[in-house]
């Protein structure tokens, strides 16, 4: 079963607790625990058909735990990675002498190969949709030329879609090293359409680099070559060349980027372009958990500029505040705005663009998984206060309304749905574990009677009462009041399972959740639990209360000293 198909609410089994041995148990201790449980659960010891069926299930769990913990190789995998490591295919090639760290690295490698195998069965679609909106006529009413006829038409007639573009690509893994990419673009602007299609094959040459060949058609046939290479641990290079075939000539183009890791949070980029848009660009990026800063300088034949952008990250609110200043031979502009993460795969952002000669525009972007939707709205060709004000205030008001009346209700509904799903899953697991615990107790009754008779005869350790779960002390509240406030004990009787764990007048439980012990289950998932014990030792009554994961050893050594 794939990882995604497994029940996310299912508790992982603890083989050590099930056998009631410490995590540093010796092979002899593991064998003794296995033999003790096998005597109780072996199907051949039960003639009742119902008990025999339950015994087979519990005996298989006992055998599985012993199989893993008795094999040093499997035990090392289980200790390092849990059951998910044992379920990973390919461990047969791993050496049995690997250290825990090497086992983790091996697991990551195998998990990566499994992910690659899954990629073979599906594509990876990526795309974007851009809708260009022209709303400059809406603000022309602030000029002196505004006429009365314009009012009669309505404000929405001043808004038009001036262009639209669509890009889409899919990836099809051919082998573990080869990937085919098919992409295309369609666009229309002011009634003129254009489009292109590209096909590329990328090959992973080694862990340090890849190489790609691309052919395309649109405004003319193109042939491109791109590649990436890790030169050192801190220096990387990627670049490529494109040949565009026109009717009378072949136009070449080249772009190459040298990347260098300057320190833990800082990266430098040096980009060189040759062809129609020749130029050089230097960029330094510093990214920390709290901020992102980028500084760029570019010298080119058509345009040169210097830019500075800054992002302040508010992780608790999942909000990024952004700003950018750019000055060049083409003019200048300032951008400011915010990006909000709505969910794990969805973000929305709004940026106000103010500059010369570009004017004023509002750019809204919605990103959902691998799809991006862009809505650049041009508000004014000149710098007027009104469009700047509306571009700044309108997104804030829209977000408040959207958050209060759309986003928050959806989030509350999703959380409630998740809680209901969690509750149903816990209920199902609880019933399953409850049935299994009851079956285990039925199988233990003969062993319980024998051990208790032996302990009573020698005046040893006799468990008179054992309760496990959530104990509530409501400070004098009546049962009716407890029921009204929903605070009632959620406990189960575990007298028989604990008596069966007594050996030589001693009971030892290790520091792990006791819900994994045979005959136990979790009566209140997610709540703090305790174990209440009342027992006789040398005909004297004792009582103790321990937390769920707290180790227990009775009788205590002082009891022996006092007796003898």
XYZ file of C-alpha atoms in Angstrom:
564
model
C 0.000 0.000 0.000
C 1.287 3.462 -0.890
C 2.151 5.883 1.864
C -0.691 8.159 0.891
C -3.201 5.342 1.205
C -2.298 4.386 4.742
C -4.516 5.461 7.588
C -2.859 8.618 8.979
C -4.615 8.134 12.345
C -3.328 4.622 12.986
C -0.843 4.392 15.846
C 2.396 2.681 14.949
C 2.935 -0.547 16.827
C 5.643 -0.626 19.468
C 7.211 -4.084 19.324
C 9.214 -3.514 22.509
C 6.144 -2.594 24.569
C 4.121 -5.449 23.090
C 6.789 -7.913 24.300
C 7.277 -5.810 27.491
C 11.043 -5.538 27.109
C 13.257 -2.425 27.265
C 14.641 -0.920 24.063
C 18.108 -2.150 25.029
C 16.853 -5.681 25.680
C 19.290 -8.518 25.086
C 18.470 -11.326 22.606
C 17.865 -13.606 25.586
C 15.296 -11.204 27.096
C 13.521 -10.957 23.738
C 13.436 -14.749 23.370
C 12.068 -15.194 26.895
C 9.324 -12.625 26.273
C 8.418 -14.334 22.995
C 8.186 -17.742 24.636
C 6.039 -16.349 27.453
C 3.520 -14.793 25.061
C 3.594 -17.792 22.717
C 2.430 -20.047 25.533
C -0.603 -17.822 25.943
C -1.422 -17.109 22.292
C -0.394 -20.250 20.400
C -3.482 -21.413 18.432
C -2.822 -25.094 19.273
C -3.499 -24.356 22.957
C -7.100 -23.319 22.271
C -9.897 -25.608 21.095
C -12.711 -23.049 20.995
C -13.013 -21.906 17.325
C -13.539 -18.253 18.265
C -10.589 -18.214 20.668
C -8.460 -20.070 18.138
C -9.131 -17.390 15.513
C -8.220 -14.593 17.943
C -5.147 -16.539 19.045
C -3.919 -16.716 15.447
C -4.080 -12.924 15.122
C -2.234 -12.248 18.378
C 0.271 -15.027 17.778
C 1.086 -13.491 14.368
C 1.676 -10.111 16.062
C 3.933 -11.794 18.609
C 5.854 -13.596 15.869
C 6.210 -10.386 13.859
C 7.626 -8.515 16.863
C 10.034 -11.371 17.615
C 11.067 -11.661 13.956
C 12.048 -7.986 13.838
C 13.708 -7.654 17.256
C 15.601 -10.938 17.070
C 17.209 -10.010 13.740
C 19.995 -7.439 14.401
C 19.628 -6.004 10.888
C 15.845 -5.553 11.021
C 16.049 -4.328 14.595
C 18.530 -1.615 13.608
C 16.211 -0.500 10.793
C 13.194 -0.519 13.125
C 15.061 1.431 15.843
C 16.157 4.083 13.344
C 13.113 4.428 11.102
C 10.186 2.529 12.610
C 7.817 0.288 10.682
C 7.965 2.526 7.596
C 11.618 1.551 7.208
C 10.742 -2.148 7.321
C 8.064 -1.623 4.663
C 10.551 -0.067 2.233
C 11.585 -2.343 -0.606
C 15.247 -2.857 -1.395
C 16.711 -3.422 2.096
C 18.012 -6.800 0.975
C 20.905 -5.004 -0.708
C 21.875 -3.097 2.449
C 24.812 -4.373 4.446
C 23.993 -5.640 7.933
C 26.926 -3.728 9.418
C 25.586 -0.268 8.603
C 25.374 2.317 11.365
C 22.048 4.032 12.218
C 23.124 7.117 10.257
C 23.999 4.976 7.235
C 20.647 3.224 7.562
C 18.855 6.575 7.470
C 20.788 7.570 4.352
C 19.985 4.215 2.769
C 16.309 4.667 3.619
C 16.277 8.140 2.060
C 17.874 6.726 -1.082
C 15.334 3.915 -1.321
C 12.470 6.299 -0.610
C 13.722 8.551 -3.400
C 13.831 5.608 -5.796
C 10.281 4.696 -4.777
C 9.196 8.261 -5.484
C 10.843 8.075 -8.888
C 8.996 4.838 -9.604
C 5.734 6.559 -8.758
C 6.650 9.428 -11.068
C 6.805 6.979 -13.936
C 3.058 6.511 -13.640
C 1.996 10.149 -13.754
C 2.789 13.506 -15.345
C 3.678 16.708 -13.563
C 1.521 19.497 -15.057
C 2.615 23.098 -14.609
C 1.007 26.167 -16.056
C -0.043 29.761 -15.753
C -2.910 31.915 -16.961
C -2.449 35.672 -17.363
C -5.364 38.022 -17.980
C -4.358 41.612 -18.785
C -7.019 44.103 -17.710
C -7.068 47.740 -18.839
C -8.937 50.037 -16.459
C -7.290 53.341 -17.382
C -10.564 54.795 -18.666
C -12.093 54.289 -15.260
C -9.799 56.953 -13.793
C -9.932 59.253 -16.818
C -13.019 60.848 -15.211
C -10.616 62.726 -12.943
C -9.302 64.594 -15.961
C -10.844 67.677 -17.442
C -11.866 65.885 -20.680
C -14.359 63.664 -18.803
C -17.725 64.015 -20.523
C -21.260 63.481 -19.335
C -21.860 60.693 -21.854
C -19.295 58.561 -20.055
C -21.421 58.563 -16.885
C -24.376 57.201 -18.780
C -22.438 54.122 -19.904
C -21.396 52.915 -16.438
C -18.111 52.324 -14.716
C -17.698 48.686 -15.771
C -17.678 49.632 -19.451
C -14.366 51.352 -18.729
C -12.778 48.010 -17.905
C -11.635 45.796 -20.762
C -9.531 42.689 -21.209
C -6.633 43.834 -23.355
C -4.822 40.525 -23.578
C -4.567 36.991 -22.355
C -1.888 34.313 -22.347
C -1.819 30.673 -21.365
C 1.228 28.482 -20.745
C 1.167 24.796 -19.910
C 3.699 22.002 -19.645
C 3.734 18.360 -18.663
C 6.611 16.080 -17.738
C 6.738 12.397 -18.627
C 9.545 10.402 -16.975
C 10.951 7.970 -19.518
C 13.538 6.321 -17.279
C 15.035 7.099 -13.889
C 17.430 9.476 -15.693
C 15.446 10.702 -18.709
C 12.437 13.020 -18.689
C 10.403 14.349 -21.603
C 8.820 17.796 -21.327
C 6.044 19.068 -23.589
C 5.010 22.698 -23.277
C 3.167 25.375 -25.124
C 2.033 28.972 -24.997
C -0.931 30.821 -26.471
C -1.442 34.532 -26.259
C -3.569 37.336 -27.612
C -3.057 41.082 -27.245
C -5.054 43.867 -28.851
C -6.633 41.371 -31.208
C -3.349 39.823 -32.376
C -2.666 36.221 -31.422
C 0.524 34.193 -31.177
C 1.595 30.810 -29.967
C 4.442 28.361 -29.651
C 5.063 24.733 -28.781
C 8.221 23.169 -27.355
C 9.415 19.640 -26.795
C 12.477 18.815 -24.695
C 14.287 15.769 -23.390
C 16.291 16.146 -20.189
C 18.888 13.604 -19.096
C 20.400 13.375 -15.627
C 24.080 12.883 -16.405
C 25.101 12.463 -12.770
C 24.200 13.751 -9.340
C 26.118 16.885 -10.252
C 24.453 17.841 -13.502
C 21.910 17.404 -16.300
C 21.650 18.199 -20.007
C 18.585 19.124 -22.085
C 17.782 19.363 -25.807
C 14.716 21.347 -26.896
C 12.990 21.941 -30.219
C 10.193 24.423 -30.741
C 7.934 26.012 -33.290
C 5.977 29.253 -33.265
C 7.258 32.437 -34.817
C 9.907 30.170 -36.346
C 11.663 26.857 -35.687
C 14.032 26.861 -32.718
C 16.675 24.475 -31.427
C 18.018 24.834 -27.918
C 20.585 23.225 -25.654
C 20.645 23.738 -21.896
C 22.574 22.239 -19.025
C 23.425 22.441 -15.348
C 26.638 21.507 -13.595
C 27.769 21.603 -9.994
C 31.389 22.736 -10.202
C 32.175 22.637 -6.485
C 30.175 22.448 -3.275
C 29.589 26.196 -3.495
C 29.743 27.023 -7.213
C 27.172 26.010 -9.840
C 26.665 26.804 -13.502
C 23.651 26.593 -15.748
C 23.267 27.946 -19.214
C 22.189 27.273 -22.745
C 22.041 28.403 -26.315
C 19.077 28.824 -28.649
C 19.158 28.884 -32.437
C 16.188 30.641 -34.062
C 15.691 29.824 -37.747
C 14.263 32.747 -39.699
C 13.544 32.663 -43.460
C 16.793 34.454 -44.341
C 19.081 33.846 -41.366
C 19.829 31.926 -38.195
C 19.801 34.032 -35.037
C 21.813 32.567 -32.162
C 21.372 33.421 -28.508
C 23.237 32.450 -25.365
C 22.616 32.820 -21.665
C 24.754 31.526 -18.809
C 24.519 31.932 -15.026
C 27.268 31.288 -12.519
C 25.936 30.783 -8.983
C 28.043 30.929 -5.842
C 27.067 30.202 -2.246
C 28.680 33.094 -0.367
C 27.551 32.017 3.112
C 24.731 30.118 4.781
C 22.083 32.678 3.817
C 23.650 34.521 0.850
C 23.905 33.528 -2.821
C 25.492 35.465 -5.676
C 24.490 35.214 -9.350
C 26.460 36.381 -12.406
C 24.460 36.170 -15.642
C 25.728 36.836 -19.146
C 23.503 37.068 -22.233
C 24.605 37.251 -25.853
C 22.382 37.808 -28.872
C 19.597 40.310 -29.475
C 19.308 41.172 -25.778
C 22.987 41.118 -24.843
C 23.929 42.178 -21.348
C 25.333 41.234 -17.948
C 23.559 41.001 -14.629
C 24.881 40.662 -11.094
C 22.489 39.704 -8.310
C 23.064 39.066 -4.614
C 20.301 37.363 -2.662
C 20.153 36.984 1.098
C 17.413 34.793 2.514
C 16.745 34.148 6.192
C 13.692 32.793 8.032
C 12.657 36.397 8.741
C 13.473 38.210 5.478
C 14.476 38.030 1.825
C 16.650 40.696 0.170
C 17.817 40.886 -3.461
C 20.064 43.508 -5.047
C 20.660 43.546 -8.821
C 22.697 45.555 -11.310
C 22.316 44.999 -15.047
C 24.117 46.509 -18.026
C 22.547 45.779 -21.409
C 22.334 47.204 -24.920
C 18.620 47.918 -24.730
C 18.305 48.835 -21.069
C 20.323 49.018 -17.863
C 19.017 49.211 -14.325
C 19.677 48.809 -10.631
C 17.055 47.278 -8.328
C 16.533 46.459 -4.681
C 13.744 44.225 -3.374
C 12.931 43.257 0.188
C 10.461 40.802 1.737
C 9.633 40.646 5.425
C 8.308 37.228 6.448
C 5.689 36.911 9.164
C 5.720 33.157 9.584
C 3.161 33.017 12.385
C 0.614 34.818 10.209
C 1.855 33.111 7.022
C 2.179 36.572 5.470
C 4.975 38.183 3.442
C 5.259 41.979 3.073
C 7.079 42.898 -0.147
C 8.669 45.983 -1.619
C 10.839 46.746 -4.653
C 12.559 49.803 -6.148
C 13.943 49.781 -9.685
C 15.759 52.592 -11.523
C 17.120 52.373 -15.050
C 17.493 53.900 -18.479
C 13.839 53.084 -19.187
C 12.603 55.034 -16.160
C 11.773 54.012 -12.612
C 9.097 52.229 -10.613
C 8.211 51.251 -7.058
C 6.310 48.108 -6.100
C 4.782 47.233 -2.749
C 2.299 44.658 -1.584
C 1.763 41.435 0.334
C 1.502 37.692 -0.214
C -0.720 35.524 1.984
C -0.585 31.751 2.293
C -4.145 30.466 2.460
C -3.324 26.775 2.711
C -0.469 24.382 2.128
C -0.815 24.670 -1.660
C -2.553 28.029 -2.141
C -1.187 31.569 -1.945
C -2.598 34.913 -3.065
C -0.715 38.172 -3.529
C -1.431 41.769 -4.507
C 1.276 44.205 -5.661
C 0.884 47.906 -6.467
C 3.158 49.118 -9.295
C 3.856 52.864 -9.534
C 6.377 54.313 -11.974
C 7.332 56.283 -15.041
C 6.527 55.705 -17.883
C 4.593 52.602 -16.828
C 2.004 54.485 -14.767
C -0.055 52.777 -12.063
C -1.156 49.150 -12.055
C -2.373 46.517 -9.614
C -1.055 42.968 -10.016
C -3.021 40.145 -8.406
C -1.679 36.610 -8.418
C -3.265 33.378 -7.227
C -1.114 30.264 -7.017
C -2.704 26.886 -6.505
C -0.320 23.895 -6.472
C 1.474 24.056 -9.852
C -1.004 26.441 -11.483
C -0.588 30.231 -11.389
C -3.240 32.809 -12.271
C -2.061 36.383 -12.936
C -4.313 39.443 -13.219
C -2.320 42.597 -14.027
C -4.765 45.519 -13.928
C -3.558 48.723 -15.594
C -5.165 51.655 -13.795
C -3.442 54.715 -15.223
C -0.799 55.657 -17.763
C 0.208 58.646 -15.634
C 0.871 59.135 -11.940
C -2.393 60.233 -10.316
C -3.165 60.040 -6.583
C -6.576 58.439 -7.141
C -5.430 55.209 -8.859
C -2.575 54.824 -6.350
C -5.063 55.191 -3.482
C -7.576 52.736 -4.930
C -4.874 50.246 -5.887
C -3.681 50.270 -2.264
C -6.994 50.341 -0.408
C -9.170 48.150 -2.653
C -7.137 44.939 -2.106
C -7.168 45.508 1.667
C -10.945 45.954 1.783
C -11.453 43.058 -0.622
C -9.234 40.815 1.501
C -11.091 41.703 4.721
C -14.438 40.915 3.080
C -13.085 37.780 1.419
C -11.490 36.568 4.639
C -14.540 37.159 6.829
C -17.208 35.875 4.450
C -15.393 33.289 2.299
C -11.978 32.159 3.564
C -12.722 31.854 7.295
C -15.979 29.896 6.795
C -14.204 27.518 4.413
C -11.319 27.035 6.866
C -13.721 26.450 9.764
C -15.672 23.950 7.707
C -12.488 22.143 6.680
C -11.213 22.020 10.272
C -14.554 20.706 11.479
C -14.503 18.112 8.711
C -10.977 17.089 9.708
C -12.013 16.861 13.357
C -14.995 14.709 12.435
C -12.771 12.516 10.296
C -10.241 12.263 13.132
C -13.013 11.413 15.591
C -14.418 8.709 13.337
C -10.971 7.276 12.689
C -10.149 7.240 16.401
C -13.496 5.638 17.138
C -12.848 2.926 14.563
C -9.313 2.303 15.841
C -10.530 2.298 19.435
C -13.198 -0.309 18.668
C -10.674 -2.432 16.799
C -8.133 -2.247 19.617
C -10.876 -2.806 22.189
C -11.962 -5.999 20.453
C -8.351 -7.145 20.176
C -7.719 -6.403 23.880
C -10.839 -8.330 24.897
C -9.706 -11.281 22.771
C -6.268 -11.144 24.402
C -7.813 -11.129 27.889
C -9.982 -14.148 27.013
C -6.858 -15.979 25.886
C -5.017 -14.961 29.074
C -7.591 -16.292 31.551
C -5.991 -19.733 31.910
C -2.534 -18.172 32.331
C -3.978 -15.619 34.752
C -5.496 -18.342 36.967
C -2.248 -20.318 37.032
C 0.016 -17.343 37.828
C -2.352 -15.950 40.440
C -2.659 -19.333 42.180
C 1.144 -19.657 42.273
C 1.546 -16.135 43.678
C -1.160 -16.642 46.293
C 0.466 -19.889 47.379
C 3.860 -18.283 47.888
C 2.271 -15.059 49.268
C 3.869 -13.158 46.429
C 2.552 -10.456 44.127
C -1.205 -10.596 43.508
C -2.854 -7.829 41.457
C -6.231 -7.196 43.060
C -7.248 -4.242 40.887
C -5.694 -2.429 37.944
C -7.280 0.450 36.036
C -5.794 2.291 33.043
C -6.959 5.489 31.384
C -7.975 9.040 32.203
C -8.927 9.717 35.797
C -10.937 12.893 36.481
C -11.290 14.393 39.950
C -14.026 17.065 39.678
C -13.623 18.403 43.242
C -16.904 17.242 44.729
C -19.049 17.305 41.594
C -21.945 14.886 41.473
C -22.199 12.245 38.710
C -24.943 14.354 37.073
C -22.649 17.399 37.117
C -19.785 15.313 35.715
C -21.980 14.153 32.853
C -23.127 17.736 32.217
C -19.597 19.070 31.867
C -18.393 16.011 29.992
C -15.698 15.084 32.498
C -16.039 11.419 33.316
C -13.439 8.754 33.857
C -12.385 6.911 30.703
C -10.750 3.803 32.125
C -10.445 0.101 31.421
C -9.809 -2.852 33.725
C -6.369 -4.388 33.076
C -6.093 -6.633 36.120
C -5.768 -9.846 34.097
C -3.117 -8.557 31.620
C -0.917 -7.190 34.407
C -1.159 -10.349 36.520
C -0.019 -12.327 33.476
C 3.086 -10.131 33.295
C 4.084 -10.993 36.878
C 7.168 -13.186 36.986
C 8.837 -14.435 40.182
C 6.661 -12.095 42.281
C 7.802 -9.063 40.270
C 6.126 -6.783 37.753
C 8.300 -4.582 35.547
C 6.914 -2.111 32.979
C 9.241 0.038 30.916
C 9.113 3.725 29.935
C 6.671 3.544 27.024
C 2.948 3.999 26.536
C 1.187 1.118 28.227
C -1.594 1.147 25.623
C 0.623 -1.121 23.482
C 0.785 -3.890 26.106
C -1.169 -7.087 25.370
C -4.716 -6.773 26.728
C -4.479 -2.946 26.775
C -5.854 -0.301 24.404
C -6.120 3.478 24.457
C -9.525 4.374 25.986
C -9.064 8.120 25.441
C -6.891 8.944 22.424
C -4.926 12.147 22.846
C -5.568 12.487 26.593
C -3.127 12.066 29.476
C -3.492 8.590 30.971
C -2.454 6.896 34.210
C -2.253 3.398 35.627
C -3.805 2.730 39.051
C -2.632 -0.445 40.781
C -3.850 -2.161 43.942
C -1.990 -5.320 44.887
C -1.084 -7.719 47.675
C 2.495 -8.530 48.508
C 3.280 -10.763 51.478
C -0.388 -10.414 52.467
C -0.100 -6.637 52.725
C -2.159 -4.228 50.596
C -0.403 -1.602 48.504
C -1.513 0.991 45.950
C 0.315 3.104 43.388
C -0.521 5.506 40.586
C 1.892 6.058 37.668
C 1.749 8.098 34.463
C 1.289 6.413 31.109
C 4.911 6.478 29.914
C 6.428 6.249 33.410
C 8.305 2.994 34.212
C 6.961 0.783 36.982
C 8.630 -1.809 39.164
C 6.784 -3.559 41.994
C 7.362 -4.580 44.657
C 9.905 -1.900 45.428
C 13.273 -3.022 46.895
C 12.401 -1.489 50.276
C 9.572 -4.002 50.632
C 12.068 -6.857 50.526
C 14.289 -5.131 53.065
C 11.394 -4.552 55.449
C 10.237 -8.145 55.176
C 13.563 -9.849 55.517
